[in-house]
Short mmCIF file of C-alpha atoms and ligand atoms in Angstrom, two decimals:
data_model
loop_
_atom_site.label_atom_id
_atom_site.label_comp_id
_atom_site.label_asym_id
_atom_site.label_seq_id
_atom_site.Cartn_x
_atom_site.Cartn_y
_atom_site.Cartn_z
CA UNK A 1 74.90 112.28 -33.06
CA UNK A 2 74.93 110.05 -36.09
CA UNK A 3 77.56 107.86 -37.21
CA UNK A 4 77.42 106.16 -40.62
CA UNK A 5 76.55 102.87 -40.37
CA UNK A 6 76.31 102.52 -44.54
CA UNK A 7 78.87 99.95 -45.79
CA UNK A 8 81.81 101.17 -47.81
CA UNK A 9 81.09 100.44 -51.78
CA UNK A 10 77.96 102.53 -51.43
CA UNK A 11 79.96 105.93 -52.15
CA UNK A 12 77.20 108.00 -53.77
CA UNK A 13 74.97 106.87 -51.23
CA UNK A 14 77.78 107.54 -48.94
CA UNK A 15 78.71 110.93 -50.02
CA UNK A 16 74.96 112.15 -50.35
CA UNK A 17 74.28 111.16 -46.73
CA UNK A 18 77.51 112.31 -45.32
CA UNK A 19 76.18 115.91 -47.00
CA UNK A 20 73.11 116.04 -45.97
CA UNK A 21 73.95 114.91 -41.91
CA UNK A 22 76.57 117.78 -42.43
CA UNK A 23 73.94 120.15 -43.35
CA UNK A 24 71.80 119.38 -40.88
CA UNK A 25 74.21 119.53 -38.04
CA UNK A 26 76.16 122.67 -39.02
CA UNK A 27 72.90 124.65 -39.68
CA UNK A 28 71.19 122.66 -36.78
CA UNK A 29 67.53 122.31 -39.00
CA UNK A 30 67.48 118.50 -37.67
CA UNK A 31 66.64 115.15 -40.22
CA UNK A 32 63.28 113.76 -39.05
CA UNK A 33 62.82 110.38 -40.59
CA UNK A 34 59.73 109.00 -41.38
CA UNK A 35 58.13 105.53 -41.21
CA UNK A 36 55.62 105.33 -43.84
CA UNK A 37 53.90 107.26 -46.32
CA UNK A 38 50.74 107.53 -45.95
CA UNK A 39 48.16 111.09 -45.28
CA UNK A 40 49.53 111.26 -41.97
CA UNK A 41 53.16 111.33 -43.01
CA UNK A 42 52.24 113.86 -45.96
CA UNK A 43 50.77 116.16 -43.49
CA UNK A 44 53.67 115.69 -40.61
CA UNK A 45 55.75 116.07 -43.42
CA UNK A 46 54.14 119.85 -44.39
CA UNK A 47 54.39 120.69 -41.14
CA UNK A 48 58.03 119.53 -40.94
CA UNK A 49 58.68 122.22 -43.66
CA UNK A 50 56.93 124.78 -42.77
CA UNK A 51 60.17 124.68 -39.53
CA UNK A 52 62.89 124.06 -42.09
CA UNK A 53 63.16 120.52 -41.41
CA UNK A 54 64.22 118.33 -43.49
CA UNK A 55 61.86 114.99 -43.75
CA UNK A 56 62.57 111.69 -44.96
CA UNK A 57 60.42 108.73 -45.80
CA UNK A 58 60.23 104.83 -45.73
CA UNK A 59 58.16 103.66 -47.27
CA UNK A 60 56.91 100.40 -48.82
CA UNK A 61 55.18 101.62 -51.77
CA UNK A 62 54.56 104.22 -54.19
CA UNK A 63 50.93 104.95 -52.84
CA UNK A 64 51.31 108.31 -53.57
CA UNK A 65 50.37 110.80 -50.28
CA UNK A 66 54.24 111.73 -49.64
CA UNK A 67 55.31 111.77 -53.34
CA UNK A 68 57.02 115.60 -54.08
CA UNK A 69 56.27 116.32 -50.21
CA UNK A 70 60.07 115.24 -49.30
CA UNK A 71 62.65 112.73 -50.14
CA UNK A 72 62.24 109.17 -49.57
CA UNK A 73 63.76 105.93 -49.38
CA UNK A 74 61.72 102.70 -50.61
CA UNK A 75 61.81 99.29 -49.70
CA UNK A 76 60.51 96.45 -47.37
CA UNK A 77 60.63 96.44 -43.60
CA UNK A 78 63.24 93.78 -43.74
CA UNK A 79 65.62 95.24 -46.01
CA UNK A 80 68.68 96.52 -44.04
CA UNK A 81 70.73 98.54 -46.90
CA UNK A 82 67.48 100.45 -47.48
CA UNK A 83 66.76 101.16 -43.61
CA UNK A 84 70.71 102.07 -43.33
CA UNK A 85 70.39 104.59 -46.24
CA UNK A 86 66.99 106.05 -44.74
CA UNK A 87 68.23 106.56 -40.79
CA UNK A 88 71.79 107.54 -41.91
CA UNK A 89 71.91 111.28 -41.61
CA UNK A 90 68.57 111.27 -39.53
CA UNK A 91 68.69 112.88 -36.29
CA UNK A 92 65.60 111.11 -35.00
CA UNK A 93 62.64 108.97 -36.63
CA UNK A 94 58.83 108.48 -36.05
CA UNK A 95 56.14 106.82 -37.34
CA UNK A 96 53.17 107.44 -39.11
CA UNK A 97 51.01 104.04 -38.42
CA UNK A 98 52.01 101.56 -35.87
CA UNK A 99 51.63 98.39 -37.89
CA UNK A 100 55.05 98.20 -39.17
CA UNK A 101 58.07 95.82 -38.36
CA UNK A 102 60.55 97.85 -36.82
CA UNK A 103 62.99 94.65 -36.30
CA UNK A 104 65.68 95.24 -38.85
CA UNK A 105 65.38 99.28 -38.33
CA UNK A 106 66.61 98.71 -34.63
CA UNK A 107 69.01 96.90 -35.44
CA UNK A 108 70.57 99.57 -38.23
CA UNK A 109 69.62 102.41 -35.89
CA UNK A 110 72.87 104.43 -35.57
CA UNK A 111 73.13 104.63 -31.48
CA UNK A 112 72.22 108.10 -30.22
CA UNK A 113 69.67 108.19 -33.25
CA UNK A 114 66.07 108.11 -31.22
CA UNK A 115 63.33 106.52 -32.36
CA UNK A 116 59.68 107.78 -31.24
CA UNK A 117 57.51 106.57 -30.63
CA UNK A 118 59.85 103.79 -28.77
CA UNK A 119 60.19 99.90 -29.55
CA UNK A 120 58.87 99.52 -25.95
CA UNK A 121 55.77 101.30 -26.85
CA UNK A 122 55.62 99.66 -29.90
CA UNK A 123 55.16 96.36 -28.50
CA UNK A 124 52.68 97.21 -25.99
CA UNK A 125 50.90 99.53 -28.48
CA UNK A 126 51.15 97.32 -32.05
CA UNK A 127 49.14 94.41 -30.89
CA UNK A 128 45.55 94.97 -29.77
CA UNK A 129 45.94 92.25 -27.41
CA UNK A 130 49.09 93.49 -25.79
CA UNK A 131 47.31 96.94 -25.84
CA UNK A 132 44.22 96.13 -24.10
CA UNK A 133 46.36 94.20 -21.26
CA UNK A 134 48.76 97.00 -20.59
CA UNK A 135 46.27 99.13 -20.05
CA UNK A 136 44.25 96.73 -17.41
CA UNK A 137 47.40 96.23 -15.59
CA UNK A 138 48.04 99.67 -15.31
CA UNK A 139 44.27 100.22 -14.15
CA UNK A 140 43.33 102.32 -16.84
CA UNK A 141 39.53 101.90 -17.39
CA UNK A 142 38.86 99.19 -20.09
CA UNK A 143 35.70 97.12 -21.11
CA UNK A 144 35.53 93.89 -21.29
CA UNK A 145 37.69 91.75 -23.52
CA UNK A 146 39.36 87.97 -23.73
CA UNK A 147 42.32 86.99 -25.93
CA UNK A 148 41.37 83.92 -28.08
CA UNK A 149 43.56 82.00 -30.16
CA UNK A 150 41.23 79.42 -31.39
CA UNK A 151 37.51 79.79 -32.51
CA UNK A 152 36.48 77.49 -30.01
CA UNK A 153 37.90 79.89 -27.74
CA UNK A 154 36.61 82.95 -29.28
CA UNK A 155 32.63 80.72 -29.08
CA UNK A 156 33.42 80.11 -24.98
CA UNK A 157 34.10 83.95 -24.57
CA UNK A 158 31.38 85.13 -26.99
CA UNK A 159 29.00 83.29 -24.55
CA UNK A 160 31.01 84.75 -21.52
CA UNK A 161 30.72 88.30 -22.61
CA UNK A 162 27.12 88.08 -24.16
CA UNK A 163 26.30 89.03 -27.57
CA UNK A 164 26.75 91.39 -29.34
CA UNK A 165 30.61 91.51 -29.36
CA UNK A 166 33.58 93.36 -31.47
CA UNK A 167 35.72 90.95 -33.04
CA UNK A 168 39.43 92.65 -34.00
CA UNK A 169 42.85 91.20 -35.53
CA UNK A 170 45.39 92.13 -33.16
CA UNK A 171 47.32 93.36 -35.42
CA UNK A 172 47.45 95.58 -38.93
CA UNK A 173 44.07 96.62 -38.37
CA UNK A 174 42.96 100.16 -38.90
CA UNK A 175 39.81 102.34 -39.73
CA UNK A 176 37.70 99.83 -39.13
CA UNK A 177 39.26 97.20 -41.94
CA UNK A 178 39.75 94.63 -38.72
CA UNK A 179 36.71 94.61 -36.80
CA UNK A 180 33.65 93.10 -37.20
CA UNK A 181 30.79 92.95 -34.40
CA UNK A 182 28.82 89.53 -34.36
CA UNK A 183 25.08 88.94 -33.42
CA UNK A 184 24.91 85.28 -33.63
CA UNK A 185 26.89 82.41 -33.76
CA UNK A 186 27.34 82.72 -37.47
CA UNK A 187 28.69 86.26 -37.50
CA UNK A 188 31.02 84.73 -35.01
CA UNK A 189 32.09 82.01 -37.35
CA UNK A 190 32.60 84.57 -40.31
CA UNK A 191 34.32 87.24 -38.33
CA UNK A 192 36.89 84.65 -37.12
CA UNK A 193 37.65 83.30 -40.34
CA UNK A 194 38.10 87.14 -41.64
CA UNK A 195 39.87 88.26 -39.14
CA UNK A 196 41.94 85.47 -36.83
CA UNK A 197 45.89 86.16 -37.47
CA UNK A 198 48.15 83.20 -38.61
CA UNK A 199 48.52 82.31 -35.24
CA UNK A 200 44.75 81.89 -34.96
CA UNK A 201 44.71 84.70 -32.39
CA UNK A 202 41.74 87.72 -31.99
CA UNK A 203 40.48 89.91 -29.64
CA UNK A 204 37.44 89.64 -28.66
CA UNK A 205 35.63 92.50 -26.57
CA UNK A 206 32.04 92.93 -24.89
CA UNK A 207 29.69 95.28 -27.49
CA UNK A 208 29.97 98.91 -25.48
CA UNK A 209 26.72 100.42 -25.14
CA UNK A 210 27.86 104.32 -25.19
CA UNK A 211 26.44 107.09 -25.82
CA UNK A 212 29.28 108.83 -27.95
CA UNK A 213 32.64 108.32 -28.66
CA UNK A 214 35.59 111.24 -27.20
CA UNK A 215 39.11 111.47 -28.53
CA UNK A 216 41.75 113.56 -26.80
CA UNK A 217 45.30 114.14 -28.51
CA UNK A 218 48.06 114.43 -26.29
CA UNK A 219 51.75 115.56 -26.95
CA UNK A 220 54.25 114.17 -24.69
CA UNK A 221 57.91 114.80 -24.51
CA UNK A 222 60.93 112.28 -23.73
CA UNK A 223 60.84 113.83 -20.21
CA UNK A 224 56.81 113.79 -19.94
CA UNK A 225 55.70 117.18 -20.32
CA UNK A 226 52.84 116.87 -21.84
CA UNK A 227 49.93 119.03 -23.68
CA UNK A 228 46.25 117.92 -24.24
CA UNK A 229 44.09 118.91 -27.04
CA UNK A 230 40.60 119.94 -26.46
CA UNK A 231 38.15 116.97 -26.09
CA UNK A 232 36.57 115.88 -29.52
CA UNK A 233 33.84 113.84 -30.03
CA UNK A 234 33.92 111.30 -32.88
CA UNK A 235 31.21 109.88 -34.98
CA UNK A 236 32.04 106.34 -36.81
CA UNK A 237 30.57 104.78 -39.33
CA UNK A 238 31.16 101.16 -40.13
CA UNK A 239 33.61 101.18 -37.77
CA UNK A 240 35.67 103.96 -39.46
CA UNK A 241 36.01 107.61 -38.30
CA UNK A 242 33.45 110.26 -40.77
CA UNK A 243 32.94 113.24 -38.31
CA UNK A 244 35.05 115.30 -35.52
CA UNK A 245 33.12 117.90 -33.82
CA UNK A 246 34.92 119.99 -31.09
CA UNK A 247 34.76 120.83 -28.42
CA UNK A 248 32.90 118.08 -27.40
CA UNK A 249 29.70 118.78 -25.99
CA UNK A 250 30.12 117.05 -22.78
CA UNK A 251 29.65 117.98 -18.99
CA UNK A 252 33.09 119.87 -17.79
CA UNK A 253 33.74 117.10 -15.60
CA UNK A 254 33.26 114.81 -18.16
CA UNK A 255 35.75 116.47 -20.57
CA UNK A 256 38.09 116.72 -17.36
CA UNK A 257 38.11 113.44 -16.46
CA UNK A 258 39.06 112.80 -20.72
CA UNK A 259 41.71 114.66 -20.58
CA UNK A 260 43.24 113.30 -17.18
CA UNK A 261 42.51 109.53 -18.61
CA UNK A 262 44.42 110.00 -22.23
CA UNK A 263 47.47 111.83 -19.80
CA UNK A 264 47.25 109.14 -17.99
CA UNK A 265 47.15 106.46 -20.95
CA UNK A 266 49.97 108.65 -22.75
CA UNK A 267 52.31 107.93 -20.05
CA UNK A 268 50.82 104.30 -19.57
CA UNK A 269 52.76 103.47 -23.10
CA UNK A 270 55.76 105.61 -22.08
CA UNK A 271 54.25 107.64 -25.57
CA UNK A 272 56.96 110.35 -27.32
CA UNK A 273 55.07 112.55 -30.09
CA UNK A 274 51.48 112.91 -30.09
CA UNK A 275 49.00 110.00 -29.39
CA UNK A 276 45.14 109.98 -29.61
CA UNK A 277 43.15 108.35 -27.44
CA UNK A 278 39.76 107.16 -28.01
CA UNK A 279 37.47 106.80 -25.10
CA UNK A 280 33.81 105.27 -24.73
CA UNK A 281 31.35 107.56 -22.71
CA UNK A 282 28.61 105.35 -21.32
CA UNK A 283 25.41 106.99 -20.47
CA UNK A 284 26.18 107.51 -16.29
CA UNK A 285 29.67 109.52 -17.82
CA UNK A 286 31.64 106.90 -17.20
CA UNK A 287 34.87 106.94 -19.95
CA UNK A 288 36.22 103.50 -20.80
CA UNK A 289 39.50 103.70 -23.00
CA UNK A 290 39.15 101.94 -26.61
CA UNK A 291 42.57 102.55 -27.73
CA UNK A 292 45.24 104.83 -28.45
CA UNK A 293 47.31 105.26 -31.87
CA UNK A 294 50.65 106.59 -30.69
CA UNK A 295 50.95 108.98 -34.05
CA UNK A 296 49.20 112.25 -34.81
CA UNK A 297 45.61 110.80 -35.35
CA UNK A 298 42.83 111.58 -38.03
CA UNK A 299 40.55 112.73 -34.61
CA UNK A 300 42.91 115.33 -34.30
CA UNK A 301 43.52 116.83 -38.27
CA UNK A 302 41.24 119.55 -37.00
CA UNK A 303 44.21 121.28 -35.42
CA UNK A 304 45.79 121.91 -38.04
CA UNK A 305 43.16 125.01 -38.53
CA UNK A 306 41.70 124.96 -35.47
CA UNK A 307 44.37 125.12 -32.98
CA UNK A 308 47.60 127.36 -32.36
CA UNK A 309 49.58 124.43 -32.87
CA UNK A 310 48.31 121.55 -34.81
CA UNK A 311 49.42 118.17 -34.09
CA UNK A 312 51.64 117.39 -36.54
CA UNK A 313 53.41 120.14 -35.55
CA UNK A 314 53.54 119.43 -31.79
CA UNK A 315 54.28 115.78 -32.86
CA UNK A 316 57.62 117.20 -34.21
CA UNK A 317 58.40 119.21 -31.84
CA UNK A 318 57.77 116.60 -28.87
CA UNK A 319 60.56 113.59 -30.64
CA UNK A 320 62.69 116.76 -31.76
CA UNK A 321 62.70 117.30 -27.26
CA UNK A 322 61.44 120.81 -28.16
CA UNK A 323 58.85 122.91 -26.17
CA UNK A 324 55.63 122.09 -27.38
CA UNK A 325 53.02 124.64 -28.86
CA UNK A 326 49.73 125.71 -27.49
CA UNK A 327 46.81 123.30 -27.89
CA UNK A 328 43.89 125.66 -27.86
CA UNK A 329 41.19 126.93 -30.28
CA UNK A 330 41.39 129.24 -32.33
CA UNK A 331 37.60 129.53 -32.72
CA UNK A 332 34.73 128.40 -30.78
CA UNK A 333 34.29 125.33 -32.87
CA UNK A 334 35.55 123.13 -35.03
CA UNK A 335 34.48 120.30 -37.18
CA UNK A 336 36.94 117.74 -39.43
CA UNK A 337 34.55 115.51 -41.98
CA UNK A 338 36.50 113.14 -43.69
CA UNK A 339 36.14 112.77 -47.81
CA UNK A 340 35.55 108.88 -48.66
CA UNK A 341 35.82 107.01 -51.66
CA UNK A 342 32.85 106.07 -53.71
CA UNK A 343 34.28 104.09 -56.33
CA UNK A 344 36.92 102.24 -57.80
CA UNK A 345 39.61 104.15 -60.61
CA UNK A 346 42.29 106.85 -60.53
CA UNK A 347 41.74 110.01 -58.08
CA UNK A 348 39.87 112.92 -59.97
CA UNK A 349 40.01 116.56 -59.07
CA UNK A 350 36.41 117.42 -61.46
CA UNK A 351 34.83 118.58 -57.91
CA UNK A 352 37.44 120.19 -56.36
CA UNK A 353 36.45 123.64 -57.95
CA UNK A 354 33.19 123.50 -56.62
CA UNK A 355 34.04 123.01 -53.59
CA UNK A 356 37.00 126.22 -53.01
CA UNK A 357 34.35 128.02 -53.89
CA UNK A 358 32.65 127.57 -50.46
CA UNK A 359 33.57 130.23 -48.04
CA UNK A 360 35.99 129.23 -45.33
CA UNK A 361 36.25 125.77 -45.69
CA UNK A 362 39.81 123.99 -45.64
CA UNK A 363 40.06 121.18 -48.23
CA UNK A 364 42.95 118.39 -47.52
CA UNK A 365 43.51 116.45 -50.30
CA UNK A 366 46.04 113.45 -49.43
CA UNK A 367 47.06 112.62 -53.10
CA UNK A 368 46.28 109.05 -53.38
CA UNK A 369 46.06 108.42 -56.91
CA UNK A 370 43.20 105.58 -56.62
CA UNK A 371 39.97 105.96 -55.35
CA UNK A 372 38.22 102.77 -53.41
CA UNK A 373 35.09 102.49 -51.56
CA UNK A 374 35.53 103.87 -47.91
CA UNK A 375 39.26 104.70 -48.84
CA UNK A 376 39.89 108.07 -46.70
CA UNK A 377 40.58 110.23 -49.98
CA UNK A 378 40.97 113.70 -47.82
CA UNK A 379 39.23 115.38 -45.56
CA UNK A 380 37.41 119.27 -45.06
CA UNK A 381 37.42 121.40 -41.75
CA UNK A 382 35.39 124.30 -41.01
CA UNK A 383 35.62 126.90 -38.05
CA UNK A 384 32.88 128.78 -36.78
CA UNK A 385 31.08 129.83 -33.78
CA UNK A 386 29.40 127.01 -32.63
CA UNK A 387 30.03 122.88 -33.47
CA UNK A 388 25.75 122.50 -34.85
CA UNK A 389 26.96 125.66 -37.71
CA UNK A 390 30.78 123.96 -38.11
CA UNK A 391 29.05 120.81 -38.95
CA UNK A 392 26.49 121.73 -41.11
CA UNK A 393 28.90 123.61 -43.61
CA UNK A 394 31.56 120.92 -43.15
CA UNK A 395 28.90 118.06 -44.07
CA UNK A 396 27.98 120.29 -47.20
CA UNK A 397 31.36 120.54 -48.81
CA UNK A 398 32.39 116.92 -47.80
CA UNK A 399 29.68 115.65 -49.62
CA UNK A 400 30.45 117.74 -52.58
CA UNK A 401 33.49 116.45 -52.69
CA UNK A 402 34.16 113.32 -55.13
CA UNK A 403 37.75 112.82 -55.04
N1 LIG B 501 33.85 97.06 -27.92
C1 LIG B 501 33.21 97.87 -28.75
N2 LIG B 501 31.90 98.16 -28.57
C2 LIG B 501 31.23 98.97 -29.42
N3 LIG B 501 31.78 99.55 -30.50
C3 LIG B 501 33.08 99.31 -30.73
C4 LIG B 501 33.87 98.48 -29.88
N4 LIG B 501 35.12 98.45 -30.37
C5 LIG B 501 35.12 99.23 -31.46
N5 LIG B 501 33.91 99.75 -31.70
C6 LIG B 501 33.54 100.66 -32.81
O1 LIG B 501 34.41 100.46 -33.91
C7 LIG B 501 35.25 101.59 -34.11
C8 LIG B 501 36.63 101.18 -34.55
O2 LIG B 501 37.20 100.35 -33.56
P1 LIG B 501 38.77 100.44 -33.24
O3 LIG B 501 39.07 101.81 -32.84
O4 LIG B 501 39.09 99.36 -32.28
O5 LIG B 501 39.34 100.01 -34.65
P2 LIG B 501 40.36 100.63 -35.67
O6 LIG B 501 40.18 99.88 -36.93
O7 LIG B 501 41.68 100.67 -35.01
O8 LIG B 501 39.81 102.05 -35.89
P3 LIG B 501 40.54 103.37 -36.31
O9 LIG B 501 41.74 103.05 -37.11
O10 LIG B 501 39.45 104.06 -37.07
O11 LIG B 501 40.81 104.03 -34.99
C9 LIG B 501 35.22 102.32 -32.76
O12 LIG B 501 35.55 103.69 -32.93
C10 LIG B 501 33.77 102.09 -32.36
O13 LIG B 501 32.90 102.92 -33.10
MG1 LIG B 502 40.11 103.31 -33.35
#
């Protein structure tokens, strides 16, 4: 599939590629490269192994989740001899967050070499703004929103929409690290001068007055087959996920009118791999989408116990064009809590003991070696017989837990 694109005078690099794309064709265990290097790549990447793949990073840093976990290729997103090395000998690459700058990597690309989610989806997907009107032109349910590109602007529709509103940067914003919501004309003021882009441009969108949050993880295939996760139900706080519970306790036609929207929304973005979409219930059952994250999603590290296929696995398999695996439970219930930082310094393991000790609870550890405040350090899941027991030993441990 691949042909070398790596300029002659690189002959190690060369030769080591050459090898490796050799390898992988002859024994057909496929190259999945990586974008990124963050927990979600580490755990792709352990699922990756666990099929004899072979997994390759980019990444911009050393932060430390994907270090040992496979080889990896560093530099910046603009720096074509490092993008040539990474893709050559890859027989397909993905992403692990969507706020990258995949310009120079489609240009090095080696044709036939697929990349998956695509740049089509990235554009509509990597830019809130872009996001938000995709999905209205598609009909897809959405609350209310204006594009502003000026804080005068973002004043007119702040009195438009009514107060409260959610304030986000269109673009490099995630858990929660882009939004603010603003009560008064002040907050306004503040949250536009945290959070308007160079180009001056936000999203602004009308405060939704729901009465939880779902999330449904879909895998979707190049030719649109498609699996959906049971519906979760997601508890933020400060704008940043803490708790998964599923299944979600929701009416059936609730949770079947979820799962039809984030099919619906999959295929809206033309999405290849898994994507999780994040819906607002509102208290007649109403779902308006939020957004979607085409990438395995932390609403959906639950499956990695709880389901016959997790979705890192089924994110594989769907850009690899192989038959995905089956979504369901493995238990009645299942509950994700994710393990925050407290405080500033290096990563320590001191409560990690502790907290094996506790019957059947999986602890995910994503091997960042600096703790922050609200940094998502790792994350527990627990399986049991009913969400109310799954939660209540899953809350335990995470708060044991001081990473
Ligand atoms: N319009 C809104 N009305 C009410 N709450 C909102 C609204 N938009 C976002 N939120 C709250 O903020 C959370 C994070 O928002 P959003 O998903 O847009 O940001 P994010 O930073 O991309 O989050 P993440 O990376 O955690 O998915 C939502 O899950 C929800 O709890
Ligand atoms: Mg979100």
């Amino acid at each position: 599939m691949a042909h070398d694109p790596v300029s002659a005078g690189d002959g190690a690099e060369d030769a080591l590629a050459a090898s490796r794309r050799e390898s992988s064709r002859t024994e057909g265990f496929p190259t999945v490269g990586v974008l990124g290097g963050g927990q979600l790549g580490r755990m792709l990447a352990l699922a990756g192994l666990r099929l004899g793949l072979r997994v390759r990073f980019f990444r911009d840093d050393d932060s430390g989740p994907t270090e040992g976990v496979a080889e990896s290729v560093e530099g910046t997103w603009d720096d074509a001899d490092a993008l040539r090395r990474f893709v050559s000998g890859c027989d397909v690459v993905t992403l692990e967050n969507e706020w990258q700058d995949l310009r120079t990597l489609v240009q090095v690309l080696p044709p036939g070499v697929a990349l998956w989610p695509s740049r089509q989806t990235m554009r509509w997907v990597g830019d809130k703004i872009a996001q938000k009107q995709r999905a209205e032109a598609l009909g897809l349910p959405v609350g209310p929103y204006r594009a502003c590109d000026s804080l005068a602007a973002l004043e007119q529709a702040a009195a438009a929409l009514g107060l409260p509103v959610v304030i986000k940067r269109p673009r490099q914003s995630y858990d929660g690290y882009g939004n603010a919501t603003a009560h008064d004309a002040a907050e306004l003021r503040a949250a536009y001068a945290k959070l308007a882009e160079g180009d001056g441009r936000v999203l602004v969108e009308a405060f939704v007055p729901f009465v939880r949050e779902l999330a449904v993880m879909v895998a979707r295939r190049p030719g649109g087959q498609d699996v959906a996760y049971p519906v979760a139900t997601t508890i933020q706080r400060e704008h940043r996920c803490a708790a998964v519970e599923v299944p979600a306790r929701i009416l059936p036609a609730v949770a079947e009118q979820a799962t039809a929207l984030a099919r619906r929304a999959a295929a809206a973005y033309g999405c290849v791999g898994v994507v999780g979409v994040e819906l607002f219930e509102l208290p007649d059952g109403q779902l308006l989408l939020n957004e979607i994250a085409p990438r395995p999603h932390n609403t959906g590290h639950y499956t990695i116990e709880g389901c016959v296929t997790s979705q890192f696995e089924n994110h594989l398999r769907a850009v690899l064009d192989w038959p995905l695996g089956d979504p369901s439970l493995v238990r009645p219930a299942a509950v994700m809590v994710n393990v925050l930082g407290h405080r500033e310094g290096p990563a320590s393991a001191a409560t990690l003991p502790a907290v094996l000790a506790l019957p059947g609870v999986a602890v995910h550890v994503y091997g960042k070696r600096r703790v922050r405040p609200g940094r998502k350090m790792g994350h527990v899941t627990v399986l049991d017989d009913s969400v109310e027991a799954a939660r209540a030993r899953a809350e335990a441990a995470a708060a044991q837990l001081e990473l």
